Structures are given as C-alpha cells and as structure tokens.
Amino acid sequence: MNLYRIHIRPQGGTDDMVATFQHCLENNLLGVGWRVDGIGQTTDWKVYEQIAKLRHDSLQQPRYIFNYVKPEDLVWTRDPRNQYYLAYVTGGWEYWTNQDGGEKDIDIGNIFRCDFCRVPLDAVPGTVVSSFGYRGRTIQSIHDRSARAYSQHLWNTHAKQQVYKVNFAKFPDIFSMLDPEETEDLVFLYLQSQGWYVVPNSRKGNTLRFEFMLANSDSGEKALTQVKTGTTELNIDDYTKDEQRIFLFQSNENYKGQPAKNVELILRRELADFLKKKIYLFPQSFQTKLKLIGDR
C-alpha cells in the first residue's frame, strides 16, 4: 500500500476548481487532465497514449497514475476551501470523461476510482499539510512511515473495519509517530510555554540552518532553533560561532560535538512530559497518535 497526495487544479477548460472538485466527489474519482478528443472511456493505456502524444508534449502525470496508483492505496487531497479528504483507491488508471463533465468543461480525464473520507484540518498529519505547499508533480508519493500508518488508522476508523493491519508496536515512542512537521510544532509550543515567542515570519521553508527565530518575552533576547528527526545528526560544533542562543532538538538525541555556552539541547523527556500534560493544546492528530502508542 502506498500513500500519495494529489492537487486538483485544472489547467484547461474553465479552470473552475470548485466545479472540478465537486465533479470528483460526485463521481467518486480523482485524477488529472491531459484530455483528448475521440475517447470517452478506456482502460487501455496504449489506446490513450497513441492519441494523447499527438496533442500533449508530456504524459508524465497520467503515466504516473497508470504505473503507480493501485487499488487499496490511500490518497490525500483538498478542495479549494482547504477542506481535506482521504481517498481509498478502488481502481487503477483509466481514461474517463462523461457528458456532465464535458458540459461543465471539467479538466479531469486520467482518473482512478476511489471512496472519500472527509478529514478535519486538525486531524491531518503535518507532513500531508506541508506536501501541498511543495512545488512538484500534481500527484506524488508521501514516504513518511508515521503518516502512512496514521492514514491507514484513519481509514479503518472511517470504514469501521480493519481494512489495514497496522502494527503500532513498531513505533516505540511518541517521537517515532510524529512526522517532522509535527515535531517542529511540538518544539514550537514548548518553547513558547517557556517564555520564548516565535517570530512567525521567520518560519520559512528556505531557512536551511534554522527552523524559526525566537524572542524572550521578558528580556527580549533573541534565539534560533533547529529541529531534526529520525537518524539525521545535529552537530553542536556547527552552532558555536553564532552570537545568539541556539536551541537544538534531535528526536533520537543523535548529537555530535562538544557542549557550548550558547547552545541549549532540548531534552526528549521534557518534550514528552509537556505533550502529555498539555495535550489539549495540540491538534487532533497529536491526540490520536498519543493514544495509539499508549504509555510508551
């Protein structure tokens, strides 16, 4: 089973995103454009490709669906109003347009069939939310294993049956269940509870050395923060020449280098205790993940 995210963003026809997304919901499908004339429906890729390559310079996106998206995969999507949906794939690639779609000029042709589950924003994994902000393919995979297990759990809950067997024993603690974006949010709220206010504009995806800048609520002192997860190492020596105070957190305490006066390591146990005591401050995704792993 694979996990994907797909943008529904029509490039042809009326470019009506609302109508296009509603078309997807009403017909239980998701997909991309790359429409052609002369075909209403086919499951034969060669038939579609022969005609489509005469009209389109690249068939990368339709071919991606044909090659990779299979029944029982899960796909995240969102509508123009930022409402998120989790889709359970029930059929592989096909080319399909109908009269209704043609009349409304819906730019969806290369599709896969699916069932939908509407998911509140605070129950959507951080990695999934962030993936919609990345430039890239209209449809692409999400490789984070916690997002995959959590999405399977969400679908099981929606379906009211064990569609997927998810072994949460593989996640030894809460830090193994949180994706990188959620871990950053945890550090974000923890530092604010300690009197450090996060400067919102500093939290940009292109800041390579730091996640965000902080200002102390009492003294006005400035500080910077770096957060890493998994096996990614944090070298303390890389931050000793910075003038500001530096907060570092590595979710598996995988640090290298010598202690420094300007560098403060955030302890795992402090973050875990903060999360458990203040769980009501966090999105539903955190609360669910904490329940799934129990007291580990």
Coordinates of C-alpha atoms in Angstrom, one line a residue:
M1 CA 0.0 0.0 0.0
N2 CA 1.3 3.4 -1.0
L3 CA 0.4 6.9 0.2
Y4 CA 0.0 9.9 -2.1
R5 CA -1.2 13.4 -2.3
I6 CA -2.9 14.9 -5.3
H7 CA -3.7 18.5 -6.3
I8 CA -7.0 19.1 -8.1
R9 CA -6.0 22.2 -10.0
P10 CA -7.4 22.2 -13.6
Q11 CA -5.3 23.9 -16.2
G12 CA -7.7 23.7 -19.1
G13 CA -11.4 24.4 -19.8
T14 CA -12.9 26.9 -17.4
D15 CA -10.2 26.4 -14.8
D16 CA -13.1 26.1 -12.3
M17 CA -11.6 24.4 -9.3
V18 CA -14.8 24.3 -7.3
A19 CA -16.8 22.7 -10.1
T20 CA -13.9 20.3 -10.9
F21 CA -13.6 19.1 -7.3
Q22 CA -17.3 18.7 -6.9
H23 CA -17.2 16.6 -10.1
C24 CA -14.6 14.3 -8.4
L25 CA -16.7 13.9 -5.2
E26 CA -20.0 13.2 -7.1
N27 CA -18.3 10.6 -9.4
N28 CA -16.0 9.0 -6.7
L29 CA -12.8 9.7 -8.6
L30 CA -9.6 11.7 -8.6
G31 CA -7.2 12.4 -11.4
V32 CA -5.5 14.9 -13.7
G33 CA -6.3 16.5 -17.1
W34 CA -4.4 15.7 -20.3
R35 CA -7.7 15.2 -22.1
V36 CA -8.0 14.2 -25.7
D37 CA -10.8 14.1 -28.4
G38 CA -12.3 10.9 -29.7
I39 CA -12.2 8.9 -26.5
G40 CA -14.9 8.8 -23.9
Q41 CA -13.6 5.9 -21.8
T42 CA -10.8 3.3 -22.0
T43 CA -8.7 1.2 -19.7
D44 CA -6.2 0.5 -22.4
W45 CA -3.2 2.7 -21.9
K46 CA -1.8 2.2 -25.4
V47 CA -5.1 3.4 -26.9
Y48 CA -5.0 6.6 -24.9
E49 CA -1.2 7.1 -25.3
Q50 CA -1.3 6.8 -29.1
I51 CA -3.8 9.7 -29.4
A52 CA -2.6 11.8 -26.4
K53 CA 1.1 12.0 -27.5
L54 CA -0.1 13.9 -30.6
R55 CA -1.7 16.6 -28.5
H56 CA 0.4 16.8 -25.4
D57 CA 4.2 17.3 -25.1
S58 CA 4.4 15.2 -21.9
L59 CA 2.3 12.5 -20.4
Q60 CA 4.3 12.3 -17.2
Q61 CA 1.3 12.8 -14.8
P62 CA -1.1 10.3 -16.5
R63 CA 1.7 7.8 -16.8
Y64 CA 2.5 8.2 -13.1
I65 CA -1.1 7.2 -12.2
F66 CA -1.0 4.3 -14.7
N67 CA 2.3 3.0 -13.3
Y68 CA 1.9 3.5 -9.6
V69 CA -1.6 4.2 -8.2
K70 CA -3.3 0.9 -7.4
P71 CA -6.4 -0.4 -5.5
E72 CA -6.0 -0.1 -1.7
D73 CA -3.6 2.8 -1.9
L74 CA -4.6 5.9 0.0
V75 CA -4.5 9.5 -1.5
W76 CA -4.8 12.8 0.3
T77 CA -6.4 15.7 -1.5
R78 CA -8.1 19.0 -0.6
D79 CA -10.7 21.3 -2.1
P80 CA -10.4 25.0 -2.9
R81 CA -11.7 25.8 0.5
N82 CA -8.9 23.9 2.2
Q83 CA -11.1 21.0 3.3
Y84 CA -9.0 17.8 3.3
Y85 CA -10.1 14.4 2.1
L86 CA -8.6 11.0 2.4
A87 CA -9.4 8.7 -0.5
Y88 CA -9.3 4.9 -0.7
V89 CA -8.4 3.8 -4.2
T90 CA -10.8 1.2 -5.6
G91 CA -9.5 1.0 -9.2
G92 CA -6.4 1.7 -11.2
W93 CA -5.8 4.2 -14.1
E94 CA -8.5 4.7 -16.7
Y95 CA -9.4 7.5 -19.1
W96 CA -12.9 8.7 -18.5
T97 CA -15.0 11.7 -19.4
N98 CA -18.7 12.0 -19.4
Q99 CA -21.3 14.3 -20.8
D100 CA -21.7 16.1 -17.5
G101 CA -18.0 16.8 -17.3
G102 CA -17.9 17.9 -20.9
E103 CA -20.7 20.4 -20.5
K104 CA -19.1 21.9 -17.5
D105 CA -15.7 21.8 -19.2
I106 CA -14.2 19.8 -16.3
D107 CA -10.5 19.3 -16.9
I108 CA -10.3 15.8 -15.5
G109 CA -9.7 12.8 -17.8
N110 CA -7.0 10.5 -16.5
I111 CA -8.6 9.2 -13.3
F112 CA -8.7 6.4 -10.7
R113 CA -11.8 5.4 -8.8
C114 CA -12.0 6.0 -5.1
D115 CA -14.1 6.4 -1.9
F116 CA -13.8 9.6 0.1
C117 CA -13.4 10.3 3.8
R118 CA -13.7 14.0 4.9
V119 CA -11.0 14.8 7.5
P120 CA -10.9 17.9 9.8
L121 CA -7.8 20.1 9.4
D122 CA -6.5 19.4 12.9
A123 CA -6.7 15.6 12.2
V124 CA -4.5 15.9 9.1
P125 CA -0.8 14.9 9.6
G126 CA 1.7 17.8 9.4
T127 CA 3.6 16.1 6.6
V128 CA 0.5 15.9 4.5
V129 CA -0.4 19.6 5.0
S130 CA 3.1 20.6 4.1
S131 CA 3.2 18.4 1.0
F132 CA 0.5 20.6 -0.6
G133 CA 2.8 23.6 -0.4
Y134 CA 5.7 21.9 -2.3
R135 CA 6.2 22.6 -5.9
G136 CA 6.3 19.4 -7.9
R137 CA 4.1 16.9 -9.6
T138 CA 0.3 17.2 -9.4
I139 CA 0.4 13.7 -7.8
Q140 CA 3.3 12.4 -5.8
S141 CA 4.0 9.9 -3.0
I142 CA 4.4 10.6 0.7
H143 CA 7.1 8.5 2.2
D144 CA 6.8 9.3 5.9
R145 CA 6.0 6.0 7.7
S146 CA 4.1 7.6 10.5
A147 CA 1.9 9.5 8.1
R148 CA 1.3 6.2 6.3
A149 CA 0.3 4.3 9.5
Y150 CA -1.8 7.1 10.7
S151 CA -3.6 7.4 7.4
Q152 CA -4.4 3.7 7.5
H153 CA -5.8 4.1 11.0
L154 CA -8.0 7.0 9.8
W155 CA -9.4 4.9 7.0
N156 CA -10.0 1.9 9.3
T157 CA -11.9 4.2 11.7
H158 CA -13.9 5.7 8.8
A159 CA -14.7 2.2 7.3
K160 CA -15.5 0.8 10.8
Q161 CA -13.4 -2.3 10.0
Q162 CA -9.8 -3.3 9.8
V163 CA -9.1 -2.6 6.2
Y164 CA -5.4 -2.3 7.0
K165 CA -3.5 -4.2 9.7
V166 CA -1.4 -1.5 11.4
N167 CA 1.3 -2.6 13.9
F168 CA 1.8 0.4 16.2
A169 CA 4.3 -1.7 18.2
K170 CA 6.8 -0.7 15.5
F171 CA 6.6 2.9 16.9
P172 CA 8.4 2.7 20.2
D173 CA 7.5 6.2 21.4
I174 CA 5.6 9.3 20.5
F175 CA 8.6 10.8 18.7
S176 CA 8.6 7.9 16.2
M177 CA 4.9 8.6 15.5
L178 CA 5.3 12.3 14.9
D179 CA 6.3 13.4 11.5
P180 CA 9.0 16.2 11.0
E181 CA 6.4 19.0 10.8
E182 CA 4.6 17.8 13.9
T183 CA 7.9 17.5 15.8
E184 CA 8.7 21.1 14.9
D185 CA 5.2 22.2 16.1
L186 CA 5.8 20.4 19.4
V187 CA 9.1 22.3 19.9
F188 CA 7.4 25.5 18.8
L189 CA 4.7 25.3 21.5
Y190 CA 7.1 24.0 24.2
L191 CA 9.5 27.0 23.8
Q192 CA 6.5 29.4 23.9
S193 CA 5.5 27.8 27.2
Q194 CA 9.0 28.6 28.4
G195 CA 8.6 32.3 27.6
W196 CA 10.0 32.3 24.1
Y197 CA 7.8 33.8 21.4
V198 CA 8.2 32.5 17.9
V199 CA 8.6 35.2 15.2
P200 CA 6.0 34.0 12.6
N201 CA 7.8 35.4 9.6
S202 CA 11.0 33.6 10.4
R203 CA 9.3 30.2 10.0
K204 CA 10.1 29.7 6.3
G205 CA 10.9 26.5 4.4
N206 CA 14.0 28.0 2.8
T207 CA 15.8 28.7 6.1
L208 CA 18.3 25.8 5.9
R209 CA 20.1 26.2 9.2
F210 CA 17.2 27.2 11.4
E211 CA 13.5 26.4 11.8
F212 CA 12.5 29.7 13.4
M213 CA 13.6 32.7 15.4
L214 CA 12.5 33.4 19.0
A215 CA 12.3 36.4 21.3
N216 CA 12.2 36.1 25.0
S217 CA 9.0 37.6 26.5
D218 CA 10.8 39.2 29.5
S219 CA 14.3 40.2 28.3
G220 CA 13.8 40.5 24.6
E221 CA 16.8 38.2 24.0
K222 CA 16.8 36.6 20.5
A223 CA 17.4 33.0 19.8
L224 CA 17.3 30.5 16.9
T225 CA 16.1 26.9 16.8
Q226 CA 16.9 23.8 14.8
V227 CA 14.9 20.6 14.8
K228 CA 15.8 17.2 13.3
T229 CA 14.1 13.8 13.4
G230 CA 15.0 10.2 12.6
T231 CA 18.7 9.5 12.2
T232 CA 19.7 13.0 11.0
E233 CA 22.6 14.1 13.1
L234 CA 22.9 17.5 14.8
N235 CA 26.4 18.7 15.3
I236 CA 26.7 21.2 18.2
D237 CA 30.0 22.5 16.8
D238 CA 28.2 23.9 13.8
Y239 CA 26.4 26.5 16.0
T240 CA 29.1 27.6 18.5
K241 CA 30.1 30.6 16.4
D242 CA 26.6 32.0 16.4
E243 CA 26.1 35.1 18.5
Q244 CA 22.5 34.2 19.6
R245 CA 21.4 31.5 21.9
I246 CA 20.7 28.3 19.9
F247 CA 18.0 25.7 20.9
L248 CA 18.6 22.3 19.3
F249 CA 16.4 19.2 19.3
Q250 CA 17.1 15.9 17.7
S251 CA 14.2 13.4 18.3
N252 CA 16.6 10.5 19.0
E253 CA 19.2 12.6 20.8
N254 CA 21.6 12.0 18.0
Y255 CA 24.1 14.8 18.7
K256 CA 27.7 15.3 17.9
G257 CA 30.3 17.8 19.1
Q258 CA 31.2 19.5 22.4
P259 CA 28.9 21.4 24.8
A260 CA 28.8 25.2 24.2
K261 CA 27.6 28.1 26.3
N262 CA 25.3 29.4 23.6
V263 CA 23.8 26.0 22.7
E264 CA 20.9 24.5 24.7
L265 CA 19.7 21.0 24.0
I266 CA 16.0 20.4 24.5
L267 CA 15.5 17.0 26.3
R268 CA 13.2 14.4 24.9
R269 CA 11.7 13.7 28.3
E270 CA 10.8 17.3 28.8
L271 CA 9.0 17.5 25.4
A272 CA 7.2 14.2 26.1
D273 CA 6.1 15.4 29.5
F274 CA 4.9 18.7 28.1
L275 CA 2.9 17.0 25.3
K276 CA 1.2 14.7 27.8
K277 CA 0.4 17.4 30.3
K278 CA -0.7 20.0 27.7
I279 CA -2.2 17.6 25.1
Y280 CA -5.4 19.7 24.9
L281 CA -3.3 22.5 23.2
F282 CA -2.5 20.2 20.3
P283 CA -4.3 19.2 17.1
Q284 CA -6.4 16.0 17.0
S285 CA -3.6 14.3 15.1
F286 CA -1.3 14.5 18.1
Q287 CA -4.0 13.3 20.5
T288 CA -4.8 10.3 18.3
K289 CA -1.1 9.4 17.9
L290 CA -0.6 9.6 21.6
K291 CA -3.5 7.2 22.2
L292 CA -2.2 4.8 19.6
I293 CA 1.1 4.3 21.2
G294 CA -0.2 4.3 24.8
D295 CA 2.3 5.0 27.6
R296 CA 5.4 4.0 25.6

